[in-house]
CSV table of N, CA and C in Angstrom, one decimal:
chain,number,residue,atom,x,y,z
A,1,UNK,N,-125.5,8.9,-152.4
A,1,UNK,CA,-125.7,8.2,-153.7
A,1,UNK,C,-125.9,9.2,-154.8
A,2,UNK,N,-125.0,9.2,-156.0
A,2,UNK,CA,-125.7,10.5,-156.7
A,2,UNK,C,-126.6,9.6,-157.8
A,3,UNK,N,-127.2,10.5,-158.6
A,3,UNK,CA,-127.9,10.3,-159.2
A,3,UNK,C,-128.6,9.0,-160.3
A,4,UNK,N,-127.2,8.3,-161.0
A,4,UNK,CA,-127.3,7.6,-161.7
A,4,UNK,C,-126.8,5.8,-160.9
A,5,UNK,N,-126.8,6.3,-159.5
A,5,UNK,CA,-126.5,5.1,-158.8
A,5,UNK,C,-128.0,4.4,-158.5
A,6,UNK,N,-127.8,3.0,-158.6
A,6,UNK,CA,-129.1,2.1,-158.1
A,6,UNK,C,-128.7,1.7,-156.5
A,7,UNK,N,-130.0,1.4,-156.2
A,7,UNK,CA,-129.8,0.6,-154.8
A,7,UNK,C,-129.7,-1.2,-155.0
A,8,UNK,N,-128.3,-2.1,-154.1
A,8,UNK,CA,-128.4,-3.2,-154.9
A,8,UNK,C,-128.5,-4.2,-153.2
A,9,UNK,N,-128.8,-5.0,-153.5
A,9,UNK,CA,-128.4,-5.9,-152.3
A,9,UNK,C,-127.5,-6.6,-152.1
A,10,UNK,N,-125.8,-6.5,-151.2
A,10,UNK,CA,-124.9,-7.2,-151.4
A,10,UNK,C,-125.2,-8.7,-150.5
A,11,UNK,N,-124.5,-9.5,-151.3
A,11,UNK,CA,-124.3,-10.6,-150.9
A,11,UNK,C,-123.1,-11.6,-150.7
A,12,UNK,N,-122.3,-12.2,-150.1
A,12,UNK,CA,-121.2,-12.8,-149.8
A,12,UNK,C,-121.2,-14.1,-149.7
A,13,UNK,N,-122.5,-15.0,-150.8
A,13,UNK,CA,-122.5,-15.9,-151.1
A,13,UNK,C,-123.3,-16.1,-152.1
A,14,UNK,N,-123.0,-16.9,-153.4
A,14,UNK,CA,-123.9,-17.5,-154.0
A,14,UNK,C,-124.0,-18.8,-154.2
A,15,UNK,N,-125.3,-18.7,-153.7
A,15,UNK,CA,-126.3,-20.0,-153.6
A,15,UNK,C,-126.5,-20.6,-154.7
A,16,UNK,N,-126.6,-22.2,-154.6
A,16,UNK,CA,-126.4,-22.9,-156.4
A,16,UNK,C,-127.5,-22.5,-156.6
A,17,UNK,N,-128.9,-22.3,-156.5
A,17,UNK,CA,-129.6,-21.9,-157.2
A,17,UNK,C,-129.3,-20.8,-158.4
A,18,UNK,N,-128.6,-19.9,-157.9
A,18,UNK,CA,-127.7,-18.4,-158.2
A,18,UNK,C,-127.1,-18.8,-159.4
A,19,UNK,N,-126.5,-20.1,-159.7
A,19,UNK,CA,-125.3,-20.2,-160.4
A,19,UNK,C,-125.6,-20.3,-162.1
A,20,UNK,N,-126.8,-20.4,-162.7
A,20,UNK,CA,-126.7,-20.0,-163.9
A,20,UNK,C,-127.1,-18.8,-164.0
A,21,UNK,N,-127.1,-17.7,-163.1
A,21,UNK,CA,-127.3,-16.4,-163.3
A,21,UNK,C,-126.0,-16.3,-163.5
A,22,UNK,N,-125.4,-16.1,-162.4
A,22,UNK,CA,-123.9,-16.2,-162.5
A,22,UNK,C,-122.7,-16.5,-163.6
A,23,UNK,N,-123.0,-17.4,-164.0
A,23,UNK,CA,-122.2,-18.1,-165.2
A,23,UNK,C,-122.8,-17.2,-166.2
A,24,UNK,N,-124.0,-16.7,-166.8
A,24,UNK,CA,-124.6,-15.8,-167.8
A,24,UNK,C,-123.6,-14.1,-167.3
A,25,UNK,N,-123.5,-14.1,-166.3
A,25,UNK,CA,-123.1,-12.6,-165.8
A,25,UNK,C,-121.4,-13.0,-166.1
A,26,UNK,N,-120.8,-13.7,-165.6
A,26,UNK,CA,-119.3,-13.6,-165.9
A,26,UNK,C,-118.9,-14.0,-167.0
A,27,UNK,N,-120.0,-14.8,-168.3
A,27,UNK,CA,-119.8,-14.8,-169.5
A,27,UNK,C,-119.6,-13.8,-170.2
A,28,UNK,N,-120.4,-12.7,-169.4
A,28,UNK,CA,-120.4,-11.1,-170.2
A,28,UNK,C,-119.4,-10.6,-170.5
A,29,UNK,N,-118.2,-11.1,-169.8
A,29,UNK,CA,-117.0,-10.4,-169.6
A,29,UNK,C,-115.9,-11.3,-170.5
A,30,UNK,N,-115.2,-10.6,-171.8
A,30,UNK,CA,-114.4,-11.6,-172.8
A,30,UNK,C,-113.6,-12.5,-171.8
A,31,UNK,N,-113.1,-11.6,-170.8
A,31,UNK,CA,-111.8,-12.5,-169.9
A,31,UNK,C,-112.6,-13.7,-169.4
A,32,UNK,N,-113.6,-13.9,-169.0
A,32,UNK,CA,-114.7,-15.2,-168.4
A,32,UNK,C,-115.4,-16.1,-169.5
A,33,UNK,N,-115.5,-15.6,-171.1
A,33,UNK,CA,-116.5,-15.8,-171.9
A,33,UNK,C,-116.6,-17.4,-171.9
A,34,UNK,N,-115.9,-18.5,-171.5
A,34,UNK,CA,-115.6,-19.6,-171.5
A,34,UNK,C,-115.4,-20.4,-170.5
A,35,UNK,N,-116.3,-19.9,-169.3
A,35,UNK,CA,-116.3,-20.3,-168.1
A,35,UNK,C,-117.5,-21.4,-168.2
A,36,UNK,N,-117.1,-22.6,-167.5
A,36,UNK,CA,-118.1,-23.1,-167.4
A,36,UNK,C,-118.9,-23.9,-165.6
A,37,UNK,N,-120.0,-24.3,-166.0
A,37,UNK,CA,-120.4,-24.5,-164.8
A,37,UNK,C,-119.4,-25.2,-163.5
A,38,UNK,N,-118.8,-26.4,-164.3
A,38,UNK,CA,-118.1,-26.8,-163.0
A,38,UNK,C,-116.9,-25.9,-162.3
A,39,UNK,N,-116.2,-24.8,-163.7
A,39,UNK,CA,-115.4,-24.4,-162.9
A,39,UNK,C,-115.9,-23.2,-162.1
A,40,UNK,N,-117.0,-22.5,-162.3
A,40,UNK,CA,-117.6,-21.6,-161.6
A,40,UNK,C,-117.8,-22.1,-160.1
A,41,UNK,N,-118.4,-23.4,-160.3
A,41,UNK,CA,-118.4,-23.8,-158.4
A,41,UNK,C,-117.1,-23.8,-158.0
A,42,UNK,N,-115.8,-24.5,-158.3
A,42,UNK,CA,-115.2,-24.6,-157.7
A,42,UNK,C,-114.1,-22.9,-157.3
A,43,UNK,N,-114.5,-22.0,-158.6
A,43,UNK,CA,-113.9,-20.4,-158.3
A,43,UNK,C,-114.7,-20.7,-157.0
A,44,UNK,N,-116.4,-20.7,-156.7
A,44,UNK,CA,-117.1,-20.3,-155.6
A,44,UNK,C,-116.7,-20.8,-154.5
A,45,UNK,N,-116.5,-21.8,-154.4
A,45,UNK,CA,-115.4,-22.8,-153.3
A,45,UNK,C,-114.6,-22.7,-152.9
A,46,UNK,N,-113.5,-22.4,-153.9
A,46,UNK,CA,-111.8,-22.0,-153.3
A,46,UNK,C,-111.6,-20.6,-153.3
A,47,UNK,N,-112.6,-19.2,-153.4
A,47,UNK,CA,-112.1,-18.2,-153.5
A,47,UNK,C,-112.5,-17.7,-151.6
A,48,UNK,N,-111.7,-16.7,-150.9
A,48,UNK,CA,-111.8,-16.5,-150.2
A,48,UNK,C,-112.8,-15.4,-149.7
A,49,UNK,N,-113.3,-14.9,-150.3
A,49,UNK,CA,-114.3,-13.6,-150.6
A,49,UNK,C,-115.3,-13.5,-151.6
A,50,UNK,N,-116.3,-13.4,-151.6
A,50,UNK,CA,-116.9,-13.2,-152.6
A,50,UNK,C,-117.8,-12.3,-152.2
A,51,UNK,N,-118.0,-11.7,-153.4
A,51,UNK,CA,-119.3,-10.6,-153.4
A,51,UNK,C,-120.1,-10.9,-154.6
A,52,UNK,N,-121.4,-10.4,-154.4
A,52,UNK,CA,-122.2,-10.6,-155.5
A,52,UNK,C,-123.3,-9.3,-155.0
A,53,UNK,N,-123.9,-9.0,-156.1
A,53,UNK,CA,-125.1,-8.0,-156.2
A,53,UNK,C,-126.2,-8.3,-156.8
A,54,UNK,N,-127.2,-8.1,-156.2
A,54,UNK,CA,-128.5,-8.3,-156.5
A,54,UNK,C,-129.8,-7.4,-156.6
A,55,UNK,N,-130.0,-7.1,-157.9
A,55,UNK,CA,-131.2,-6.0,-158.4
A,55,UNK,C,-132.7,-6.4,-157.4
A,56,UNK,N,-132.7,-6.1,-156.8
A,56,UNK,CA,-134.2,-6.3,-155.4
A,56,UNK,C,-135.5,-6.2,-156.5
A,57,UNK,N,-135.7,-5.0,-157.6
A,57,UNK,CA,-136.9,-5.4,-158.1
A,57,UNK,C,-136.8,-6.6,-159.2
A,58,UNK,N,-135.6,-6.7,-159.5
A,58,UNK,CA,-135.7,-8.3,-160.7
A,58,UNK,C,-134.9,-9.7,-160.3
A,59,UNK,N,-134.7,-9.4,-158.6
A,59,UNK,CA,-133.4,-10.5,-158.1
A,59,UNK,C,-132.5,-11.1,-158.8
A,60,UNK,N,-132.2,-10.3,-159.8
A,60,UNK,CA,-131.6,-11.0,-160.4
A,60,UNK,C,-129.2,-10.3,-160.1
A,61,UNK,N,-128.5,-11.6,-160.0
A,61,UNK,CA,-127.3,-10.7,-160.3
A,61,UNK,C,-127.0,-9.9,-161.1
A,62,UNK,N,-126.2,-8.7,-160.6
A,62,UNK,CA,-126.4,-7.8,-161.5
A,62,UNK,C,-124.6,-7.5,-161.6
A,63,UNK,N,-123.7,-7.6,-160.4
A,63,UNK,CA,-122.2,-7.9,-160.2
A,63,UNK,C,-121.8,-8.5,-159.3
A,64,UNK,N,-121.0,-9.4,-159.8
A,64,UNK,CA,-119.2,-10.0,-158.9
A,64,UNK,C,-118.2,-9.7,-158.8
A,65,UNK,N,-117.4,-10.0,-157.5
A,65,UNK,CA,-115.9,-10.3,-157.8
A,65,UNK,C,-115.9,-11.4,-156.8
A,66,UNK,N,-114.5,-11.4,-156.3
A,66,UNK,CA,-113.9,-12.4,-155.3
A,66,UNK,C,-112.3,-11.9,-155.2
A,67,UNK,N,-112.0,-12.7,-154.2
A,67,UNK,CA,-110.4,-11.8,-153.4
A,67,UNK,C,-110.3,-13.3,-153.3
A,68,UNK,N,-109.1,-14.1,-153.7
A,68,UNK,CA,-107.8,-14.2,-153.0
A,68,UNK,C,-106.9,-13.9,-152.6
A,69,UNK,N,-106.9,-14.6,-150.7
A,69,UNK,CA,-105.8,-13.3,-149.5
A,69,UNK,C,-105.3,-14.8,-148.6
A,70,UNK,N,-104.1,-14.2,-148.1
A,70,UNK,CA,-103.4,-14.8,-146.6
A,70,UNK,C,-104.0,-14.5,-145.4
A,71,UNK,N,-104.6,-12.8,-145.5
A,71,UNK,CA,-105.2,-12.0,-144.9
A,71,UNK,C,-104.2,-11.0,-144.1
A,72,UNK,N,-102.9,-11.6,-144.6
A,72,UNK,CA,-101.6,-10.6,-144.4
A,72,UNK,C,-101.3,-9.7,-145.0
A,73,UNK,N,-100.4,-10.1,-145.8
A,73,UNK,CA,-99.7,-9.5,-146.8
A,73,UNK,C,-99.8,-9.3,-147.9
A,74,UNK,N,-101.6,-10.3,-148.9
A,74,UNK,CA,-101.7,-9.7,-150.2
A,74,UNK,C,-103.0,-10.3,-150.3
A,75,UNK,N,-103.9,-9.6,-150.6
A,75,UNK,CA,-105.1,-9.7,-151.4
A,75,UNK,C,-105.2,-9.8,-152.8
A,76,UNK,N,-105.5,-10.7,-153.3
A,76,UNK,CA,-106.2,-10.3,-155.2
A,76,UNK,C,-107.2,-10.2,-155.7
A,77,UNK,N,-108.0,-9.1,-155.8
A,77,UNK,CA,-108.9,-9.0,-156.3
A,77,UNK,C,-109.3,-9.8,-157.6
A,78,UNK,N,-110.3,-10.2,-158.1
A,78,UNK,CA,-110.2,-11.0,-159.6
A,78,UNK,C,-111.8,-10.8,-159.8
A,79,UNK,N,-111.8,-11.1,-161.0
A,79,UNK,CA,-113.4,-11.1,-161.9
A,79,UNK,C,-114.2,-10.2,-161.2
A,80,UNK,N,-113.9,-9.3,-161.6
A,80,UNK,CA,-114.8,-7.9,-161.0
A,80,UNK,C,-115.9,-7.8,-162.5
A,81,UNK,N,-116.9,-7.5,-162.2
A,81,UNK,CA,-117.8,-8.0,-163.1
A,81,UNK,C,-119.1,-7.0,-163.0
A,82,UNK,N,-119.5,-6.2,-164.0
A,82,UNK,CA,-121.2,-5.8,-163.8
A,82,UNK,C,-121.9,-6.6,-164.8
A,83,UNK,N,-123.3,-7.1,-164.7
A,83,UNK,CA,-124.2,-6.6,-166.2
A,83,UNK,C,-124.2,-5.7,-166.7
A,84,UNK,N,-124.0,-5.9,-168.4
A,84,UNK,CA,-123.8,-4.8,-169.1
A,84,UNK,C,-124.9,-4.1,-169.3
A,85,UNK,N,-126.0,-4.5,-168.8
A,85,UNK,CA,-126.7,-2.9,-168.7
A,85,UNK,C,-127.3,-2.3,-167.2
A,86,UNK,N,-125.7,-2.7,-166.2
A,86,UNK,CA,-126.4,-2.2,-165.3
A,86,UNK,C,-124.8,-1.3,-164.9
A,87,UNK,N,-124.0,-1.5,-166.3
A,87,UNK,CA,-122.8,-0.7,-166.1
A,87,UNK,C,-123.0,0.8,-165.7
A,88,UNK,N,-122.2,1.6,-164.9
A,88,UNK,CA,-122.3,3.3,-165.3
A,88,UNK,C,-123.5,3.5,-163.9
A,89,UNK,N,-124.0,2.8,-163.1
A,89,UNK,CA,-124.9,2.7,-162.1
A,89,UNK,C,-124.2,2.7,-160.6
A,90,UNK,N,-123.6,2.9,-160.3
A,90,UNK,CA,-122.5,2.7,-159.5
A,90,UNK,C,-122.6,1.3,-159.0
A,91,UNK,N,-122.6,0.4,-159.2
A,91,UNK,CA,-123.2,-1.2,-159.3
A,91,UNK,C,-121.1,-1.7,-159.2
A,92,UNK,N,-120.5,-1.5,-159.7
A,92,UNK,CA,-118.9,-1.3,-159.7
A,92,UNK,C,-118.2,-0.9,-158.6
A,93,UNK,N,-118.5,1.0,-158.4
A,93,UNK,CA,-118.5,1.4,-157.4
A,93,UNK,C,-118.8,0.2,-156.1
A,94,UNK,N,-120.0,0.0,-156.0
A,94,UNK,CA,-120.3,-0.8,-154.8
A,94,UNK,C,-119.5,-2.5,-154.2
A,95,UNK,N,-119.2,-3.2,-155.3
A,95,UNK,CA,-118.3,-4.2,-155.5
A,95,UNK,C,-116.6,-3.8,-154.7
A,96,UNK,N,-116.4,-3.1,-155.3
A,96,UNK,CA,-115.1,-2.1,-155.1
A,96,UNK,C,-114.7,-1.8,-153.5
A,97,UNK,N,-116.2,-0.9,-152.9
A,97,UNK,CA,-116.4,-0.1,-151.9
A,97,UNK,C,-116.2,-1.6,-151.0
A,98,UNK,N,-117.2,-2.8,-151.5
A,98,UNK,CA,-117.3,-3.8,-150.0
A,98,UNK,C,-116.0,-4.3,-150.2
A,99,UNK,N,-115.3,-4.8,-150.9
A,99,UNK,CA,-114.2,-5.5,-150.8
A,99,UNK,C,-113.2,-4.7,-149.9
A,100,UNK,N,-112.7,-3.6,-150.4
A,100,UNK,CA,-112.0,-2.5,-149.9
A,100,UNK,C,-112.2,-2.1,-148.4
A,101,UNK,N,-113.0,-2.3,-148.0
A,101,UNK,CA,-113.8,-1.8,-146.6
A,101,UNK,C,-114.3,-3.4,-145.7
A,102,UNK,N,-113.9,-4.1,-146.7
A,102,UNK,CA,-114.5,-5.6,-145.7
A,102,UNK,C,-113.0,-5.5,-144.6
A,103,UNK,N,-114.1,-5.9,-143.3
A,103,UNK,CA,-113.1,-6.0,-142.1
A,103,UNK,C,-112.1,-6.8,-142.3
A,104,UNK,N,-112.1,-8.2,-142.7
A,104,UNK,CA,-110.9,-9.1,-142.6
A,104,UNK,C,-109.9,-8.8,-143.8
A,105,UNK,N,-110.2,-7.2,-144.4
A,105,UNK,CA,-108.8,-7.2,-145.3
A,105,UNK,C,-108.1,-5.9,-145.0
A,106,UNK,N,-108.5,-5.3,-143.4
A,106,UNK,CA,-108.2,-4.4,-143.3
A,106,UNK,C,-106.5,-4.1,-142.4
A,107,UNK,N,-106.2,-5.3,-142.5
A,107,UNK,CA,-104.5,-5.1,-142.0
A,107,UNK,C,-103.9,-5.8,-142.9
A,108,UNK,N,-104.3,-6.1,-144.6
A,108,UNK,CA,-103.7,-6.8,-145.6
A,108,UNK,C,-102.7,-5.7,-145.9
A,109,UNK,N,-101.4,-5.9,-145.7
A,109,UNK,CA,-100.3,-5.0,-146.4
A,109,UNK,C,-100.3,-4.7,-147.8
A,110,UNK,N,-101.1,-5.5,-148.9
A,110,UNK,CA,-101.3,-5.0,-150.6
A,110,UNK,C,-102.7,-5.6,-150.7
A,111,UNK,N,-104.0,-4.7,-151.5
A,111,UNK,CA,-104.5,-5.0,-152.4
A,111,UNK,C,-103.9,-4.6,-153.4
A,112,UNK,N,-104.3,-5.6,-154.5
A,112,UNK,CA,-103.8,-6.2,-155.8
A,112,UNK,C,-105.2,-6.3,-156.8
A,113,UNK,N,-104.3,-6.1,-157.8
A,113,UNK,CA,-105.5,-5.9,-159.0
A,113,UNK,C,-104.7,-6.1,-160.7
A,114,UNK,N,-105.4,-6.7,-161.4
A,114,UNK,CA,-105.4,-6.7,-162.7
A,114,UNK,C,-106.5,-5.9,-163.8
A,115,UNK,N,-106.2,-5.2,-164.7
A,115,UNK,CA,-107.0,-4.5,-164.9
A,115,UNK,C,-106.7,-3.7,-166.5
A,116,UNK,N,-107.8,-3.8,-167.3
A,116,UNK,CA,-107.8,-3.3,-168.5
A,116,UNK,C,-107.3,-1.3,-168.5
A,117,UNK,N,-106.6,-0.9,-169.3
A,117,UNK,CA,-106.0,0.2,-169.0
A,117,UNK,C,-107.4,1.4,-169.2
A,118,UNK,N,-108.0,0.8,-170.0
A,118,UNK,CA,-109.6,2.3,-169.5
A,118,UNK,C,-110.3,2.5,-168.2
A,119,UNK,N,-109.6,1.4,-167.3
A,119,UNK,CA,-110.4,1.3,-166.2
A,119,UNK,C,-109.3,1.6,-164.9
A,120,UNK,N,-108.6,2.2,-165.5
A,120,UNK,CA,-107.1,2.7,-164.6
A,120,UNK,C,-107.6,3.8,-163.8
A,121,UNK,N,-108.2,4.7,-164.2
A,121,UNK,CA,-108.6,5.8,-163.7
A,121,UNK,C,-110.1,5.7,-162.2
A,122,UNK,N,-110.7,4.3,-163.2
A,122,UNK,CA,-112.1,3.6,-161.9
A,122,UNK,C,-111.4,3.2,-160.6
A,123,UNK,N,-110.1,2.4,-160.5
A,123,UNK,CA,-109.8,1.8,-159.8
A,123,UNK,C,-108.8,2.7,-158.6
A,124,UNK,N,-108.6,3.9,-159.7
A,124,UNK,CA,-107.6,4.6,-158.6
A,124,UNK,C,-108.6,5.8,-157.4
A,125,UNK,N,-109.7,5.8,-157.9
A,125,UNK,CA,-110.7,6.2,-156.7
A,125,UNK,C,-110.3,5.2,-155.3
A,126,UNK,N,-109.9,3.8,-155.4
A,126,UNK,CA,-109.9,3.3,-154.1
A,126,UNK,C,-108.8,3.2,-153.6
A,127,UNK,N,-107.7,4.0,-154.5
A,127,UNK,CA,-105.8,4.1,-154.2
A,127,UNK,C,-105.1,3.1,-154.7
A,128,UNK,N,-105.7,2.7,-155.9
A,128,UNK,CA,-105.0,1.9,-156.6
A,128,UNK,C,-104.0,2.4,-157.7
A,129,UNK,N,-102.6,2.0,-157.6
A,129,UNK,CA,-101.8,2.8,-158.5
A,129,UNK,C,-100.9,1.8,-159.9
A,130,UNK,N,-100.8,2.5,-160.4
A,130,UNK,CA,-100.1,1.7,-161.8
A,130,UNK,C,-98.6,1.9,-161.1
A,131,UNK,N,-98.0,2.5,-160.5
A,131,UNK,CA,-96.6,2.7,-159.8
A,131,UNK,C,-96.2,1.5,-158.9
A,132,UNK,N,-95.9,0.6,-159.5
A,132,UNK,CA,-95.4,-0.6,-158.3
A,132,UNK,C,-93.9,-1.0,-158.7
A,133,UNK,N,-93.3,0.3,-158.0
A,133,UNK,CA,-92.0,0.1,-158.1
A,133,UNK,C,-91.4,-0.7,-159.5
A,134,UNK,N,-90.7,-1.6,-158.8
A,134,UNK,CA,-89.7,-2.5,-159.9
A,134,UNK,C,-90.4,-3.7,-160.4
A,135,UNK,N,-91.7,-4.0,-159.8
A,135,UNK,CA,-92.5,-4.7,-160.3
A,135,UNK,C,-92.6,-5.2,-161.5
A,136,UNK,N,-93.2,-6.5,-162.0
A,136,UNK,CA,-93.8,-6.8,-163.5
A,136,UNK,C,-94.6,-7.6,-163.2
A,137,UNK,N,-95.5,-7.6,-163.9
A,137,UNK,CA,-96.5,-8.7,-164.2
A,137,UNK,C,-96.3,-9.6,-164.9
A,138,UNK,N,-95.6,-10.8,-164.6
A,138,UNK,CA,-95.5,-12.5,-165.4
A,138,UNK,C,-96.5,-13.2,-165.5
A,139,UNK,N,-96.9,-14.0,-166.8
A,139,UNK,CA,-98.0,-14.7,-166.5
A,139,UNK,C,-97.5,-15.8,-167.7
A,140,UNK,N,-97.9,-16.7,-167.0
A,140,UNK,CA,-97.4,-18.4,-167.8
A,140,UNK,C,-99.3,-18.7,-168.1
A,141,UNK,N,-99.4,-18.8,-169.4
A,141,UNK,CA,-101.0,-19.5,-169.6
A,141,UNK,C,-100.8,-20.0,-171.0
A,142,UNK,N,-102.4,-20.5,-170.8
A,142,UNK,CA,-102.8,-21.1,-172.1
A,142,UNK,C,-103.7,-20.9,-172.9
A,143,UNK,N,-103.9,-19.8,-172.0
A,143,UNK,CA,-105.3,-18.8,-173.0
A,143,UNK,C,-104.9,-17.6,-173.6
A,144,UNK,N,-104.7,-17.6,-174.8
A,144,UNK,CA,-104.5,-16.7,-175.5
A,144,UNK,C,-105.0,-15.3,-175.4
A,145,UNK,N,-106.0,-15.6,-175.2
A,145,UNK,CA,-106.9,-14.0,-174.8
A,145,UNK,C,-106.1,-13.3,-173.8
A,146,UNK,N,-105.4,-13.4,-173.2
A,146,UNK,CA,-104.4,-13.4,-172.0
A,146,UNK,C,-103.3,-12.8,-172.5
A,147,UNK,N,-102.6,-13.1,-173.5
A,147,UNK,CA,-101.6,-12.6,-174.3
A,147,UNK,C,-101.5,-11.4,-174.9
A,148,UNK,N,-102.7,-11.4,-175.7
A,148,UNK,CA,-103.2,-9.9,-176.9
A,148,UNK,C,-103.3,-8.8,-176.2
């Protein structure tokens, strides 16, 4: 662990108790800022993976994501998430590490990812590449924030 990294406790479920920490943590993030409680349960419901982190001296969440997979052929990583003041802690790193290394995604033929381009360089520590062939990214929405 080097220096600026914390110790966190992962977790692979959150408990409704959890869930207005939760919704305050993925609000943090512009792409989530308008999330609300019902649809948080049902992300928690229909997603196939979840990770969460938890600060041991303040229990409190500190990062998320979640994978949608077949468990074949494609994983999606989505709402990869720290507290903003627990960014730069390797608190990311660790989110990243469990997903990447969780057993049931270890004969998936693609992880997948979406991702802001300053964080191009974070994500390619776990072999993640901007190079996908003849690929494009299409997206049909109605959230504008999505577009810009």
């Amino acid at each position: 662990m080097s220096q600026n990294e914390t110790m966190v406790d992962v977790l692979h479920e959150v408990e409704p108790d959890r869930l207005p920490e939760l919704l305050t943590l993925v609000n943090s993030a512009w792409w989530m800022s308008d999330r609300t409680t019902e649809e948080t349960e049902r992300i928690l419901r229909e997603s196939d993976i979840v990770v969460a982190l938890v600060d041991p001296p303040s229990d409190r969440l500190t990062g998320f994501a979640r994978v949608l997979t077949d468990y074949t052929h494609i994983a999606l990583i989505l709402d990869v998430v720290v507290a903003p003041e627990h960014r730069s802690s390797g608190h990311g790193a660790t989110l990243m590490s469990t997903i990447v290394d969780h057993p049931r995604l270890q004969t998936v033929r693609s992880l997948e990812l979406v991702c802001q381009p300053d964080l191009i360089a974070f994500y390619r520590r776990w072999g993640f590449t901007t190079e996908v062939g003849q690929s494009l990214l299409m997206r049909r929405t109605n959230d504008p924030r999505l577009t810009s």
